[in-house]
CSV table of C-alpha atoms in Angstrom, one decimal:
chain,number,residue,atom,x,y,z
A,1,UNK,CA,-171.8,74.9,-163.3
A,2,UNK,CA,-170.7,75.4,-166.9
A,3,UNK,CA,-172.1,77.2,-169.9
A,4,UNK,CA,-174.7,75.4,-172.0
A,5,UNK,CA,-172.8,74.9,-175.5
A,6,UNK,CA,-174.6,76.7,-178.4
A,7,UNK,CA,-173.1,77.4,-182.1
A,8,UNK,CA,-171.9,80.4,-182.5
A,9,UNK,CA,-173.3,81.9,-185.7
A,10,UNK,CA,-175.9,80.1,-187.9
A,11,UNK,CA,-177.8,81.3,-191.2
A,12,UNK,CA,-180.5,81.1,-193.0
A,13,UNK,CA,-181.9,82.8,-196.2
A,14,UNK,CA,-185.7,84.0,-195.9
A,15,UNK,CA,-188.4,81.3,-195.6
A,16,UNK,CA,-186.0,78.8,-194.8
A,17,UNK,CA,-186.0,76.9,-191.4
A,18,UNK,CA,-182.8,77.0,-189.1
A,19,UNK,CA,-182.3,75.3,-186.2
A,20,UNK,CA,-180.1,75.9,-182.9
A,21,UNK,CA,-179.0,73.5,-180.6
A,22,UNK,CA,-177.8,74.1,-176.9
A,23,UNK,CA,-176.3,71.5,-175.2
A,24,UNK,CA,-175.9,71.0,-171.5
A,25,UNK,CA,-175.5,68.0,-169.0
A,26,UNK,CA,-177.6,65.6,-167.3
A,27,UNK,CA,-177.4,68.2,-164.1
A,28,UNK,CA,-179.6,71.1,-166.1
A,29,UNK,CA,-180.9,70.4,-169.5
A,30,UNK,CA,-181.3,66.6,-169.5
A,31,UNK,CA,-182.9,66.7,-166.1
A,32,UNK,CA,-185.2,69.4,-165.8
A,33,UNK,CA,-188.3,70.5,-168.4
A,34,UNK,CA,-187.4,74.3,-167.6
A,35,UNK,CA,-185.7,75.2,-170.5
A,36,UNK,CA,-186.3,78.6,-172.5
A,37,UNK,CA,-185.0,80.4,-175.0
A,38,UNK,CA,-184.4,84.3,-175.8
A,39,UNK,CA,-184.3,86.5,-178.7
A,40,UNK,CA,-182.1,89.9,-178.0
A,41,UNK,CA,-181.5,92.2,-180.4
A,42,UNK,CA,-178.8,94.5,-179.3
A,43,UNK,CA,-179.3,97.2,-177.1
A,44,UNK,CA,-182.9,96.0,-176.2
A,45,UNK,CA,-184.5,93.8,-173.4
A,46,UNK,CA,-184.1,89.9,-173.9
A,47,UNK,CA,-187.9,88.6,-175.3
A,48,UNK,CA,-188.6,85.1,-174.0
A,49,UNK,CA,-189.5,83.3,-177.1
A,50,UNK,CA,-189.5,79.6,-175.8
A,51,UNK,CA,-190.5,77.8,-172.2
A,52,UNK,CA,-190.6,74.7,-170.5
A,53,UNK,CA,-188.8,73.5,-173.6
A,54,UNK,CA,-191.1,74.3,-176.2
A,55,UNK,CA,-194.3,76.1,-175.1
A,56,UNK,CA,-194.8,79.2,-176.7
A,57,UNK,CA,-195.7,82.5,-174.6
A,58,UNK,CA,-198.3,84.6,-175.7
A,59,UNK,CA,-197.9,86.8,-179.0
A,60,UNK,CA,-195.2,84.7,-180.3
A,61,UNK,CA,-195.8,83.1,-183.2
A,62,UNK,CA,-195.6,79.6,-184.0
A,63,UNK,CA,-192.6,79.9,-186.4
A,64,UNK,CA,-190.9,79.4,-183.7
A,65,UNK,CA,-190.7,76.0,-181.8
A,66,UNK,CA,-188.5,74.5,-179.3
A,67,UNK,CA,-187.8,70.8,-178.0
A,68,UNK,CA,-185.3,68.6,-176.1
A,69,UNK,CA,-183.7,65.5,-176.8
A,70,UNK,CA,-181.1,63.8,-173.6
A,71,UNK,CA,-179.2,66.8,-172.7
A,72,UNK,CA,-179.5,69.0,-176.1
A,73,UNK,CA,-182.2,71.5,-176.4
A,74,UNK,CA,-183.1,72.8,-180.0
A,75,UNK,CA,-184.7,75.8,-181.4
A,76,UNK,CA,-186.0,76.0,-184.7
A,77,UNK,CA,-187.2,79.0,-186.4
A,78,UNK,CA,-189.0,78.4,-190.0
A,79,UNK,CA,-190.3,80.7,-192.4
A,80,UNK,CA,-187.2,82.7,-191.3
A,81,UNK,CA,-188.2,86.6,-191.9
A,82,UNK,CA,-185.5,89.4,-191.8
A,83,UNK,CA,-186.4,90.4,-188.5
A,84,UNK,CA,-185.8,87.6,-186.8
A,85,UNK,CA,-181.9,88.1,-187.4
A,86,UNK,CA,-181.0,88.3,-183.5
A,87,UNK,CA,-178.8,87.1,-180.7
A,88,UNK,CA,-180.5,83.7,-179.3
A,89,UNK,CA,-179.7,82.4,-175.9
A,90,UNK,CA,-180.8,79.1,-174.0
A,91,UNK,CA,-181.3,78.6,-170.3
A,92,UNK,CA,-181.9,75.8,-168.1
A,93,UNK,CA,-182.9,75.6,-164.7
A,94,UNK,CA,-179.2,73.5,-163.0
A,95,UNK,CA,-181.1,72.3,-159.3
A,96,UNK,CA,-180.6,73.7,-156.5
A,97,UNK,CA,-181.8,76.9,-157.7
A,98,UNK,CA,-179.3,77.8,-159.9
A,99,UNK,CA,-179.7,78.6,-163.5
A,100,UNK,CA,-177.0,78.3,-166.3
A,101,UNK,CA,-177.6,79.7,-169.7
A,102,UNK,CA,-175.8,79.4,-172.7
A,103,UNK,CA,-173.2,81.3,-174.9
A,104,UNK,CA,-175.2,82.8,-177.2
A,105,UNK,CA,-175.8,82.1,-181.3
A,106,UNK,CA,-176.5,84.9,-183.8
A,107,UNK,CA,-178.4,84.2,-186.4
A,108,UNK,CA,-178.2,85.9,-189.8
A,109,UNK,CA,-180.8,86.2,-192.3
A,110,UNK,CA,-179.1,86.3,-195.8
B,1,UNK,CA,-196.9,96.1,-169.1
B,2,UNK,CA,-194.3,95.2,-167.1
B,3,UNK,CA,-191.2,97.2,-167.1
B,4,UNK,CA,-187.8,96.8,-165.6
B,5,UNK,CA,-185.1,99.4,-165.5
B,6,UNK,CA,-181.3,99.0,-164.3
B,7,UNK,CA,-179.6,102.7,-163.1
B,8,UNK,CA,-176.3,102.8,-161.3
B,9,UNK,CA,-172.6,103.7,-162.3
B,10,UNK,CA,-171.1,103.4,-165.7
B,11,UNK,CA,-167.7,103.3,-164.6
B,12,UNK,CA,-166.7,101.5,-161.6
B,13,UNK,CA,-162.7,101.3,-160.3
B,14,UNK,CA,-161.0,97.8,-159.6
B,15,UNK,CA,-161.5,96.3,-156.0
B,16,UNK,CA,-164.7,98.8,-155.8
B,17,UNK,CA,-168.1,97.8,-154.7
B,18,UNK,CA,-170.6,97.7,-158.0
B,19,UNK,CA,-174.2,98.8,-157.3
B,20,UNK,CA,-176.9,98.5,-159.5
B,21,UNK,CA,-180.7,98.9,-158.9
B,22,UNK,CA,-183.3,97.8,-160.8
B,23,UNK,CA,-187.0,99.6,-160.8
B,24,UNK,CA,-190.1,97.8,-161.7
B,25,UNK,CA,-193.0,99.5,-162.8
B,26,UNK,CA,-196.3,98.0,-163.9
B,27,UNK,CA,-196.6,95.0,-162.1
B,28,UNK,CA,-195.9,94.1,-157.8
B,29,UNK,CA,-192.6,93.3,-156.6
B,30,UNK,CA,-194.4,91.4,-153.8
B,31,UNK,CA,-196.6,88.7,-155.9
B,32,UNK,CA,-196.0,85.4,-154.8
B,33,UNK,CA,-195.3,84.2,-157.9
B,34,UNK,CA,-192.4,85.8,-159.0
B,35,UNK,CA,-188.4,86.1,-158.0
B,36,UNK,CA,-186.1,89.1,-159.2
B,37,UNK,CA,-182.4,88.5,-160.9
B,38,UNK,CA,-179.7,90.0,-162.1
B,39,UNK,CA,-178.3,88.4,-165.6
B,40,UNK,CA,-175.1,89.6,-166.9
B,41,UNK,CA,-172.9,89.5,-169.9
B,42,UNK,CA,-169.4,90.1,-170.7
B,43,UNK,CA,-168.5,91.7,-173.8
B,44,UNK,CA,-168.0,89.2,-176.6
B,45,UNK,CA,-169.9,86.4,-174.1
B,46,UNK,CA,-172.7,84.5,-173.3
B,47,UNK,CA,-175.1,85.5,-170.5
B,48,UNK,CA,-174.5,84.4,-167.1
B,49,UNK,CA,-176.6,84.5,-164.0
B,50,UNK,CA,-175.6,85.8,-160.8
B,51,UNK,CA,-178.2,85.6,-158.3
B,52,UNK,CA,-182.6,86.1,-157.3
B,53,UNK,CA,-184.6,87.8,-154.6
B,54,UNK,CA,-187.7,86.5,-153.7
B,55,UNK,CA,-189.6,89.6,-151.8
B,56,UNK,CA,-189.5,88.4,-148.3
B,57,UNK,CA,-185.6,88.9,-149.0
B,58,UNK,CA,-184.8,85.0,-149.6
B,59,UNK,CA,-181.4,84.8,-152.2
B,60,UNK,CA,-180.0,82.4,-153.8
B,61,UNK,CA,-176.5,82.8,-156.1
B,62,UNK,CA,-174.8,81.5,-158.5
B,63,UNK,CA,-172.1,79.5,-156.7
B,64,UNK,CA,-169.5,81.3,-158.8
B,65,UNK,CA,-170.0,85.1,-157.7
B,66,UNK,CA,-171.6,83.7,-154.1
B,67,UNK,CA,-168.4,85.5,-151.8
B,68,UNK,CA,-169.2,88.9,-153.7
B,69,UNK,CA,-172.5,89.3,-153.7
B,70,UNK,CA,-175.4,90.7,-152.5
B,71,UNK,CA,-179.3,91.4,-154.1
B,72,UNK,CA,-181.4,93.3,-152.0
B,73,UNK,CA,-185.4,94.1,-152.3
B,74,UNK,CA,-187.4,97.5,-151.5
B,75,UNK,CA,-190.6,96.3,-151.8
B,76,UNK,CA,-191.7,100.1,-150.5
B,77,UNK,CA,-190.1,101.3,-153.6
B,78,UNK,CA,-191.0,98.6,-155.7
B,79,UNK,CA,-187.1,97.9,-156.6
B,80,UNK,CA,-184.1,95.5,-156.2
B,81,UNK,CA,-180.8,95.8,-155.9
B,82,UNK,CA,-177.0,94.3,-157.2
B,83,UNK,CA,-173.7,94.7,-154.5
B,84,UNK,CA,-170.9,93.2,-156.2
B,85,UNK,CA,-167.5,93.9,-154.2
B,86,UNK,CA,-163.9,93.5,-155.0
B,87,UNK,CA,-164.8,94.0,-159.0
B,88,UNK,CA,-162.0,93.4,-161.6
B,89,UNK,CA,-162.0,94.0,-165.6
B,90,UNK,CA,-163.7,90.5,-165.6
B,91,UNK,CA,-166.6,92.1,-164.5
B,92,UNK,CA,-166.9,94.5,-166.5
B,93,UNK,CA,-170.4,93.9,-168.8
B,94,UNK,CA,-173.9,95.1,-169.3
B,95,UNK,CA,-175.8,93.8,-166.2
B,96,UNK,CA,-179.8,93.0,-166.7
B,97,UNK,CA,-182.5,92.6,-164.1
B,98,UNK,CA,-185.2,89.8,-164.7
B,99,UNK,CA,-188.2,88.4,-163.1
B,100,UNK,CA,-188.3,85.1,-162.8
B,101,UNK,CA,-191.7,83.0,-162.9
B,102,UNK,CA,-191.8,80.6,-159.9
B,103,UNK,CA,-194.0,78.3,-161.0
B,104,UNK,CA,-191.8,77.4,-164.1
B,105,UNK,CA,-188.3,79.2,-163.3
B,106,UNK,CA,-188.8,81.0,-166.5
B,107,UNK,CA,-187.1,84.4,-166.9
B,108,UNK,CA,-190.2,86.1,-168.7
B,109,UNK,CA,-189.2,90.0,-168.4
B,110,UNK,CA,-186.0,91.6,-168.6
B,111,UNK,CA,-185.2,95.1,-168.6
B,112,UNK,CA,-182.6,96.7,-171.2
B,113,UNK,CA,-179.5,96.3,-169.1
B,114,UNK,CA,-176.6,98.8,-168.1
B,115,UNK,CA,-173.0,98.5,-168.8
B,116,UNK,CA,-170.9,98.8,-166.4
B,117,UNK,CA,-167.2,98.8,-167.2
B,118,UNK,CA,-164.3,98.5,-164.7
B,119,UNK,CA,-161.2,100.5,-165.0
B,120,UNK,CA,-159.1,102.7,-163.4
């Protein structure tokens, strides 16, 4: 069971779009539609921004869309906004239940 | 609202047991539609998962961390707990408790984690 692959950093200057990937294996992500994403800024809780690959959960806005391709999940933010400079994360439900997330991609707002 | 908060040692020593709780407010621990976990990250890395409760005390672990350890409900007390023995500096990170939807194995509330750092 190893890591889902994400970029490390990506940027993005206000009201542009950015998009992160996370990439896993045919075991987890290219398998299974349970794939969400989180927003953490640090030193606060994880906020589930993304589920079963791209549904949205209530109060999120729809800047903010997901979707799969294969095994690569992707996560695109548009209109970026300041405050959406965060630490994003990716998980995918593996089988057997066991869940693997990924290593993590800040995102900087220039 | 739900709320989740982790409590337990800062400062654990190497081949000690690391125990963390986690108390949820707002919400049952014994809906039928929800697990419990325990997340964790190391400093500087991704997040990694280490294990669920469901409230009838059914577990399941990431395969990884299986020999070491051990979640635990109180549904009296509306709280779950973390038992990880033998701990080295590798495990020294800020530890977060979850719930986990059932119905879509979607971690939708975490609390605001602990760190816990090993050392002597």
């Amino acid at each position: 069971q190893s890591a889902l692959t994400q970029p490390r950093s990506v940027s993005g200057s206000p009201g542009q779009s950015v998009t992160i990937s996370c990439t896993g294996t045919s075991s987890d992500v290219g398998t299974y539609k349970y794939v969400s994403w989180y927003q953490h800024h640090p030193g606060k809780a994880p906020k589930l921004i993304i589920y079963d690959v791209s549904k949205w959960p209530s109060g999120v806005p729809d800047r903010f869309s997901g979707s799969k391709s294969g095994n690569t999940a992707s996560l695109t933010i548009s209109g970026l906004q300041a405050e959406d400079e965060a630490d994003y994360y990716c998980c995918s439900y593996a089988g057997r239940y066991t869940w693997v997330f990924g290593g993590g991609t800040k995102l900087t707002v220039l | 609202q739900l709320q989740l908060q982790e409590s337990g040692p800062g400062l654990v020593k190497p081949s000690e047991t690391l125990s963390l709780t986690c108390i949820v407010s707002g919400g049952s621990i014994t809906s039928s539609d929800y697990y419990w976990g325990w997340i964790r990250q190391p400093p500087g890395k991704g997040l990694e998962w280490i294990g669920n409760i469901y409230y009838s005390g059914s577990t399941d672990y990431n395969p990884s961390l299986k020999s070491r350890v051990t979640i635990s409900v109180d549904t009296s007390r509306t709280q779950f707990s973390l038992k990880l023995t033998s701990v080295t500096a590798a495990d020294t990170a800020v530890y977060y408790c979850a719930r986990l939807r059932y119905f879509d194995w979607t971690f939708d509330y975490w609390g605001q984690g602990t760190l816990v750092t090993v050392s002597s």
